[in-house]
Tab-separated table of C-alpha atoms and ligand atoms in Angstrom:
chain	number	residue	atom	x	y	z
E	232	MET	CA	-0.024	-0.023	0.043
E	233	THR	CA	2.737	2.392	0.879
E	234	ALA	CA	4.667	1.463	-2.102
E	235	GLU	CA	1.858	2.565	-4.439
E	236	ARG	CA	1.525	5.944	-2.567
E	237	LEU	CA	5.341	6.552	-2.908
E	238	CYS	CA	4.895	5.927	-6.459
E	239	ARG	CA	2.023	8.508	-6.859
E	240	LEU	CA	4.233	10.964	-4.626
E	241	ARG	CA	7.224	10.495	-6.980
E	242	GLU	CA	5.215	11.312	-10.021
E	243	LYS	CA	4.176	14.426	-8.220
E	244	LEU	CA	7.861	15.472	-7.343
E	245	ALA	CA	8.767	15.015	-10.980
E	246	GLU	CA	5.808	17.390	-11.990
E	247	LYS	CA	6.910	19.998	-9.516
E	248	GLU	CA	10.662	19.566	-10.435
E	249	LEU	CA	11.609	18.428	-6.880
E	250	ASP	CA	14.337	15.973	-6.429
E	251	ALA	CA	13.062	15.146	-2.920
E	252	ILE	CA	10.587	16.188	-0.282
E	253	PHE	CA	11.072	16.546	3.553
E	254	ILE	CA	7.966	15.481	5.307
E	255	THR	CA	6.937	16.971	8.721
E	256	THR	CA	3.243	16.705	8.805
E	257	PRO	CA	2.225	13.838	11.069
E	258	GLU	CA	-0.755	12.735	8.943
E	259	ASN	CA	1.455	12.869	5.729
E	260	ARG	CA	4.077	10.773	7.452
E	261	ARG	CA	1.573	8.172	8.438
E	262	TYR	CA	-0.116	8.182	5.106
E	263	LEU	CA	3.235	7.618	3.180
E	264	SER	CA	4.998	5.287	5.472
E	265	GLY	CA	2.304	3.420	7.604
E	266	PHE	CA	4.388	4.554	10.668
E	267	THR	CA	1.821	5.693	13.460
E	268	GLY	CA	4.341	6.841	16.021
E	269	SER	CA	4.110	10.583	17.015
E	270	ALA	CA	7.748	11.537	16.205
E	271	GLY	CA	9.755	11.108	12.940
E	272	HIS	CA	10.554	12.753	9.722
E	273	LEU	CA	10.477	11.341	6.142
E	274	LEU	CA	12.801	12.245	3.334
E	275	VAL	CA	11.625	10.893	-0.139
E	276	SER	CA	13.473	11.240	-3.341
E	277	ALA	CA	13.070	9.481	-6.661
E	278	ARG	CA	15.110	6.321	-5.503
E	279	ARG	CA	15.029	6.633	-1.745
E	280	ALA	CA	12.466	6.772	1.157
E	281	VAL	CA	13.912	7.455	4.551
E	282	LEU	CA	12.003	7.354	7.889
E	283	ALA	CA	14.023	9.007	10.643
E	284	THR	CA	12.801	8.292	14.160
E	285	ASP	CA	14.352	7.654	17.600
E	286	PHE	CA	14.902	4.838	19.983
E	287	ARG	CA	11.278	4.944	21.294
E	288	TYR	CA	9.660	4.037	18.011
E	289	TRP	CA	12.467	1.880	16.539
E	290	GLU	CA	10.729	-1.544	16.726
E	291	GLN	CA	7.397	-0.161	15.833
E	292	ALA	CA	8.861	1.551	12.631
E	293	GLN	CA	10.491	-1.666	11.526
E	294	GLN	CA	7.143	-3.469	11.810
E	295	GLN	CA	5.180	-0.643	10.224
E	296	SER	CA	7.323	0.806	7.388
E	297	PRO	CA	8.870	-1.977	5.440
E	298	ASP	CA	9.169	0.272	2.241
E	299	PHE	CA	11.452	2.804	4.062
E	300	GLU	CA	14.999	2.747	4.921
E	301	LEU	CA	15.074	3.558	8.596
E	302	VAL	CA	17.549	6.000	10.408
E	303	LYS	CA	17.747	5.892	14.075
E	304	VAL	CA	17.985	9.447	15.243
E	305	ILE	CA	20.474	10.009	18.137
E	306	GLY	CA	20.494	13.607	18.878
E	307	GLY	CA	19.097	16.257	16.444
E	308	LEU	CA	18.183	16.399	12.780
E	309	GLU	CA	21.774	17.641	12.163
E	310	THR	CA	23.041	14.219	12.962
E	311	TRP	CA	21.236	12.477	10.044
E	312	LEU	CA	19.655	14.896	7.422
E	313	PRO	CA	22.950	16.072	5.741
E	314	GLN	CA	24.050	12.389	5.209
E	315	ALA	CA	20.611	11.475	3.830
E	316	LEU	CA	20.503	14.503	1.535
E	317	GLY	CA	24.012	13.880	0.348
E	318	ASP	CA	23.126	10.261	-0.417
E	319	THR	CA	20.043	11.159	-2.575
E	320	GLY	CA	22.238	13.745	-4.571
E	321	ALA	CA	19.111	15.892	-4.502
E	322	ARG	CA	19.418	19.544	-5.760
E	323	ARG	CA	15.986	20.855	-4.970
E	324	VAL	CA	14.259	19.630	-1.909
E	325	GLY	CA	10.756	20.759	-0.975
E	326	TYR	CA	9.472	21.156	2.665
E	327	GLU	CA	5.869	21.453	3.839
E	328	ALA	CA	5.332	25.107	4.399
E	329	ALA	CA	2.040	24.711	6.145
E	330	ASN	CA	3.427	22.595	8.735
E	331	MET	CA	6.846	23.371	9.794
E	332	SER	CA	7.794	25.484	12.841
E	333	VAL	CA	10.119	28.288	12.496
E	334	ALA	CA	12.518	26.794	14.974
E	335	LEU	CA	12.775	23.569	12.800
E	336	TYR	CA	13.050	25.642	9.589
E	337	ASN	CA	16.025	27.580	11.157
E	338	LEU	CA	17.608	24.296	12.249
E	339	VAL	CA	17.331	22.839	8.868
E	340	VAL	CA	18.761	26.024	7.133
E	341	GLU	CA	21.689	26.118	9.572
E	342	THR	CA	22.288	22.379	9.091
E	343	LEU	CA	22.280	22.792	5.295
E	344	LYS	CA	24.697	25.616	5.541
E	345	LYS	CA	27.456	23.343	6.983
E	346	MET	CA	27.141	21.122	3.990
E	347	GLU	CA	29.813	21.338	1.314
E	348	THR	CA	28.598	23.586	-1.581
E	349	PRO	CA	28.344	21.039	-4.380
E	350	GLN	CA	26.099	18.777	-2.306
E	351	ARG	CA	24.173	21.603	-0.588
E	352	PRO	CA	20.534	21.433	-1.830
E	353	GLU	CA	18.078	24.375	-2.361
E	354	PHE	CA	15.358	24.083	0.321
E	355	THR	CA	11.991	25.292	-1.207
E	356	PRO	CA	8.493	25.681	0.208
E	357	THR	CA	5.754	23.417	-1.023
E	358	GLN	CA	1.978	23.187	-0.350
E	359	ASP	CA	-0.686	20.473	-0.494
E	360	VAL	CA	1.792	17.893	-2.224
E	361	VAL	CA	0.780	14.930	-0.025
E	362	GLU	CA	-2.480	16.458	0.933
E	363	GLY	CA	-3.169	16.416	-2.844
E	364	LEU	CA	-2.759	12.564	-2.800
E	365	ARG	CA	-4.767	12.039	0.470
E	366	VAL	CA	-7.876	13.736	-1.010
E	367	VAL	CA	-9.006	10.873	-2.959
E	368	LYS	CA	-9.576	7.850	-0.704
E	369	ASP	CA	-9.050	4.230	-1.351
E	370	ASP	CA	-11.405	1.513	-0.345
E	371	ALA	CA	-9.536	0.734	2.888
E	372	GLU	CA	-9.501	4.333	3.832
E	373	ARG	CA	-13.297	4.712	3.007
E	374	ALA	CA	-14.002	1.514	5.086
E	375	ALA	CA	-12.175	3.041	8.045
E	376	ILE	CA	-14.065	6.294	7.875
E	377	GLU	CA	-17.160	4.229	7.632
E	378	ARG	CA	-16.415	2.364	10.951
E	379	ALA	CA	-15.721	5.818	12.475
E	380	VAL	CA	-19.070	7.168	11.278
E	381	ARG	CA	-21.037	4.173	12.458
E	382	CYS	CA	-19.304	4.503	16.030
E	383	ALA	CA	-20.461	8.117	16.199
E	384	ASP	CA	-23.948	7.379	14.781
E	385	ASP	CA	-24.434	4.613	17.394
E	386	ALA	CA	-23.151	6.750	20.287
E	387	PHE	CA	-25.488	9.627	19.276
E	388	THR	CA	-28.599	7.436	19.001
E	389	ALA	CA	-27.835	5.871	22.444
E	390	VAL	CA	-27.072	8.949	24.273
E	391	ALA	CA	-29.840	11.101	22.602
E	392	ALA	CA	-32.288	8.694	24.227
E	393	GLN	CA	-30.864	9.299	27.752
E	394	LEU	CA	-30.899	13.211	27.531
E	395	ARG	CA	-32.836	14.847	30.291
E	396	PRO	CA	-33.234	18.505	31.181
E	397	GLY	CA	-30.729	19.382	34.147
E	398	MET	CA	-27.854	17.366	32.576
E	399	THR	CA	-24.829	19.515	31.890
E	400	GLU	CA	-23.070	19.964	28.569
E	401	GLN	CA	-19.981	18.211	29.841
E	402	GLU	CA	-21.859	15.241	31.196
E	403	VAL	CA	-23.496	14.810	27.826
E	404	ALA	CA	-20.059	15.108	26.054
E	405	TRP	CA	-18.570	12.478	28.292
E	406	LYS	CA	-21.381	10.097	27.780
E	407	LEU	CA	-20.905	10.253	24.107
E	408	GLU	CA	-17.205	9.797	24.517
E	409	GLN	CA	-17.550	6.965	26.633
E	410	HIS	CA	-19.975	5.226	24.392
E	411	MET	CA	-17.630	5.735	21.392
E	412	ARG	CA	-14.705	4.441	23.299
E	413	GLU	CA	-16.515	1.338	24.565
E	414	HIS	CA	-17.560	0.519	21.121
E	415	GLY	CA	-14.422	0.511	19.064
E	416	ALA	CA	-13.231	4.032	18.740
E	417	GLU	CA	-9.529	4.400	19.315
E	418	SER	CA	-10.266	8.062	20.459
E	419	VAL	CA	-12.504	10.994	19.640
E	420	SER	CA	-11.566	12.747	16.399
E	421	PHE	CA	-11.917	16.102	18.287
E	422	ASP	CA	-13.196	17.416	21.528
E	423	ILE	CA	-16.897	16.933	21.580
E	424	ILE	CA	-19.160	20.107	21.207
E	425	VAL	CA	-22.283	20.280	23.250
E	426	ALA	CA	-23.783	23.704	23.230
E	427	ALA	CA	-27.065	24.329	24.821
E	428	GLY	CA	-29.466	27.338	24.468
E	429	PRO	CA	-27.561	30.568	23.547
E	430	ASN	CA	-24.186	28.607	23.741
E	431	GLY	CA	-25.239	27.213	20.377
E	432	ALA	CA	-24.688	30.508	18.738
E	433	MET	CA	-20.936	29.905	19.000
E	434	PRO	CA	-20.185	27.266	16.427
E	435	HIS	CA	-17.061	25.863	18.389
E	436	HIS	CA	-18.395	26.214	21.845
E	437	HIS	CA	-16.436	24.166	24.558
E	438	PRO	CA	-18.769	22.065	26.784
E	439	SER	CA	-19.427	23.729	30.140
E	440	GLU	CA	-21.340	23.094	33.344
E	441	ARG	CA	-24.385	24.703	31.954
E	442	ARG	CA	-27.549	22.517	32.451
E	443	ILE	CA	-29.586	21.815	29.608
E	444	GLU	CA	-33.199	23.285	29.825
E	445	LYS	CA	-36.422	22.092	28.419
E	446	GLY	CA	-37.290	23.602	25.085
E	447	GLU	CA	-33.847	24.945	23.981
E	448	PRO	CA	-31.761	23.802	21.182
E	449	VAL	CA	-28.650	21.711	21.885
E	450	VAL	CA	-26.032	21.434	19.165
E	451	ILE	CA	-23.915	18.281	19.343
E	452	ASP	CA	-20.835	18.006	17.126
E	453	MET	CA	-18.856	14.841	17.511
E	454	GLY	CA	-16.587	12.199	15.866
E	455	ALA	CA	-14.671	9.035	16.401
E	456	ARG	CA	-11.504	7.738	15.144
E	457	ALA	CA	-10.917	4.227	13.735
E	458	ASP	CA	-7.551	3.083	12.357
E	459	GLY	CA	-6.438	6.599	12.359
E	460	TYR	CA	-9.398	7.895	10.273
E	461	CYS	CA	-11.891	10.404	11.560
E	462	SER	CA	-15.525	10.905	11.469
E	463	ASP	CA	-17.555	14.201	12.099
E	464	MET	CA	-21.121	14.808	12.428
E	465	THR	CA	-23.436	17.393	14.057
E	466	ARG	CA	-27.056	17.040	15.075
E	467	THR	CA	-29.222	19.636	16.890
E	468	VAL	CA	-31.914	18.471	19.183
E	469	ILE	CA	-34.443	19.960	21.536
E	470	LEU	CA	-35.685	18.427	24.789
E	471	GLY	CA	-39.466	18.652	24.902
E	472	ARG	CA	-41.545	20.611	22.310
E	473	ALA	CA	-39.962	22.871	19.695
E	474	ASP	CA	-41.314	26.359	19.526
E	475	LYS	CA	-41.908	28.118	16.219
E	476	GLN	CA	-38.549	29.737	16.013
E	477	PHE	CA	-36.736	26.462	16.386
E	478	ARG	CA	-38.890	24.769	13.788
E	479	LYS	CA	-38.421	27.545	11.331
E	480	VAL	CA	-34.722	27.689	11.629
E	481	TYR	CA	-34.273	23.925	11.894
E	482	ASP	CA	-36.318	23.386	8.630
E	483	ILE	CA	-34.168	25.889	6.855
E	484	VAL	CA	-30.884	24.331	7.890
E	485	LEU	CA	-32.159	20.837	7.131
E	486	GLY	CA	-33.478	21.956	3.718
E	487	ALA	CA	-29.967	23.489	2.913
E	488	GLN	CA	-28.258	20.504	4.031
E	489	MET	CA	-30.294	18.156	2.069
E	490	THR	CA	-30.361	20.231	-1.047
E	491	ALA	CA	-26.581	20.376	-0.994
E	492	ALA	CA	-26.147	16.562	-0.359
E	493	GLU	CA	-28.648	15.777	-3.270
E	494	THR	CA	-27.417	18.190	-5.796
E	495	VAL	CA	-23.708	18.309	-5.390
E	496	GLN	CA	-21.795	16.811	-8.177
E	497	ALA	CA	-18.285	15.890	-9.309
E	498	GLY	CA	-16.675	18.661	-11.262
E	499	MET	CA	-18.013	21.489	-9.134
E	500	THR	CA	-15.764	23.642	-7.098
E	501	GLY	CA	-15.914	23.831	-3.389
E	502	HIS	CA	-17.331	27.333	-3.870
E	503	ASP	CA	-20.202	25.980	-5.969
E	504	GLY	CA	-20.980	23.182	-3.487
E	505	ASP	CA	-21.111	25.799	-0.734
E	506	ALA	CA	-23.463	27.884	-2.815
E	507	LEU	CA	-26.041	25.035	-3.096
E	508	ALA	CA	-26.721	25.373	0.712
E	509	ARG	CA	-26.050	29.065	1.019
E	510	SER	CA	-28.585	30.141	-1.445
E	511	VAL	CA	-31.265	28.190	0.412
E	512	ILE	CA	-30.398	29.875	3.699
E	513	GLU	CA	-29.888	33.391	1.977
E	514	LYS	CA	-33.288	32.943	0.342
E	515	ALA	CA	-34.869	32.462	3.795
E	516	GLY	CA	-33.324	35.631	4.942
E	517	PHE	CA	-30.550	34.050	7.144
E	518	GLY	CA	-27.499	34.503	5.027
E	519	GLU	CA	-25.637	36.588	7.530
E	520	ALA	CA	-26.210	33.873	10.163
E	521	PHE	CA	-24.288	31.170	8.207
E	522	GLY	CA	-20.805	32.583	8.687
E	523	HIS	CA	-18.695	29.579	7.950
E	524	GLY	CA	-18.021	27.273	4.938
E	525	LEU	CA	-20.227	24.422	4.067
E	526	GLY	CA	-17.846	21.651	4.714
E	527	HIS	CA	-14.347	20.006	4.654
E	528	GLY	CA	-12.650	16.848	3.661
E	529	VAL	CA	-12.250	14.254	6.390
E	530	GLY	CA	-9.630	11.603	6.519
E	531	LEU	CA	-6.556	11.056	8.753
E	532	ALA	CA	-7.211	14.655	9.875
E	533	VAL	CA	-10.716	15.835	10.823
E	534	HIS	CA	-10.331	18.898	8.602
E	535	GLU	CA	-8.456	18.319	5.342
E	536	ASN	CA	-8.895	18.838	1.609
E	537	PRO	CA	-11.276	19.454	-0.234
E	538	ARG	CA	-12.304	22.738	1.126
E	539	VAL	CA	-16.034	23.349	0.496
E	540	GLY	CA	-16.660	27.030	1.171
E	541	ARG	CA	-16.793	30.440	-0.328
E	542	ASN	CA	-14.023	30.939	-2.767
E	543	ALA	CA	-12.709	27.343	-2.391
E	544	LYS	CA	-11.237	26.380	-5.782
E	545	ASP	CA	-10.874	22.667	-5.108
E	546	ILE	CA	-12.722	20.566	-7.679
E	547	LEU	CA	-14.867	17.984	-6.125
E	548	GLY	CA	-14.429	14.563	-7.515
E	549	ASP	CA	-14.943	10.848	-7.155
E	550	GLY	CA	-13.283	9.234	-4.172
E	551	MET	CA	-13.444	12.315	-1.871
E	552	VAL	CA	-14.982	12.255	1.391
E	553	PHE	CA	-16.215	15.467	3.000
E	554	THR	CA	-18.951	17.002	5.162
E	555	ILE	CA	-22.031	19.090	4.359
E	556	GLU	CA	-22.781	21.137	7.531
E	557	PRO	CA	-24.739	24.295	7.103
E	558	GLY	CA	-25.757	26.216	10.122
E	559	ILE	CA	-27.722	29.172	11.382
E	560	TYR	CA	-26.320	31.027	14.502
E	561	ILE	CA	-28.423	33.652	16.303
E	562	PRO	CA	-26.628	35.403	19.267
E	563	GLY	CA	-28.734	35.303	22.507
E	564	TRP	CA	-30.942	32.394	21.243
E	565	GLY	CA	-28.571	29.662	20.018
E	566	GLY	CA	-27.878	27.863	16.790
E	567	VAL	CA	-28.794	24.914	14.437
E	568	ARG	CA	-26.218	22.995	12.599
E	569	ILE	CA	-26.629	19.685	10.808
E	570	GLU	CA	-23.689	17.898	9.497
E	571	ASP	CA	-23.279	14.640	7.594
E	572	ILE	CA	-20.273	13.020	5.862
E	573	VAL	CA	-20.677	12.016	2.151
E	574	SER	CA	-18.568	10.138	-0.228
E	575	MET	CA	-18.449	11.260	-3.830
E	576	GLU	CA	-19.139	8.080	-6.011
E	577	LYS	CA	-20.132	8.099	-9.674
E	578	GLY	CA	-20.439	11.780	-9.700
E	579	ARG	CA	-22.793	12.201	-6.787
E	580	ALA	CA	-22.680	12.285	-3.061
E	581	ARG	CA	-23.486	9.104	-1.188
E	582	GLY	CA	-24.507	9.878	2.337
E	583	MET	CA	-22.393	7.944	4.992
E	584	THR	CA	-24.050	9.307	8.260
E	585	HIS	CA	-27.060	7.634	9.522
E	586	ALA	CA	-27.869	9.197	12.869
E	587	PRO	CA	-31.502	10.469	12.588
E	588	LYS	CA	-31.965	14.120	11.674
E	589	GLY	CA	-35.800	13.894	11.565
E	590	ALA	CA	-38.200	16.903	10.988
E	591	ALA	CA	-38.105	18.786	14.205
E	592	ALA	CA	-35.514	16.700	16.173
E	593	GLU	CA	-37.669	16.660	19.428
E	594	LEU	CA	-36.451	14.181	22.005
Y	223	LIG	ZN1	-18.273	18.601	13.157
Y	224	LIG	ZN1	-17.024	19.520	10.358
């Protein structure tokens, strides 16, 4: 599996006239090498693929990364990088501009300065090289996401049935996490959001001690991780009877969500996809209250390509897995967001999320 990924990476390096690439993004490291440890760097050239990690991960790296030459790091990067670069003979080496600290960058530059001039490569920024490969999922990746989705679906369904007025946001978040962890999730894919009443007006509210009251909307945004892959979904529920305001806002968001899911097509840009839902919300007079993009890709990272939002140029295509999550946020009242994951297949979006999102979401 990693051999095939390396092959595709090398094609990309050739396209970009790079002799090698230095990988510092953890998800990219895992994607290319299979290595799941939390520390290590890759250097990939046309002929060589090096994984440098330290003593703590040595045995693990040997098991997980048979397609890579392993370098045991004792000390810093300066102890192995010049040698590895010299061996590749690379003239132009890319680094991942979006995921490299200034400290590490400076260290690499200082290290390269000490190399003899004929061997010293040019160190050049790149963007989205490996992310561009990760955007199209293979069957195994899709299956892992499917497992993570199911895990969150089941937890939501189970915990929604236990929700009672008086429970705090934190209690609900913990019950959801506990259920996912007890049913196969290796972790949550991000800190669960439970936002009751006015807190729901903040799209990324952190669960608090606030007790949930009858008749107020509760936004729950959650995901599980399975085999490294994430899921992400949002449901908005209400304890007891929904009032007119909630019904109205909920129906608009649900309409926007389903319209986008049913009409999004391969070949559209992320901007076009976003507009499918945004136009529904704008027509209903709530355009200003939908302040974020429609969705994002999901994979080893919970937010990755493709971007689906205003001005997003990413072209949506088969094999991509992304969220569709319109929302309306009203300060002082609360919010409604509904988020499903879809998989683009044969030009259309197939829904992967199955947790109920019924008409008024009354519990
Ligand atoms: Zn979410
Ligand atoms: Zn999301």
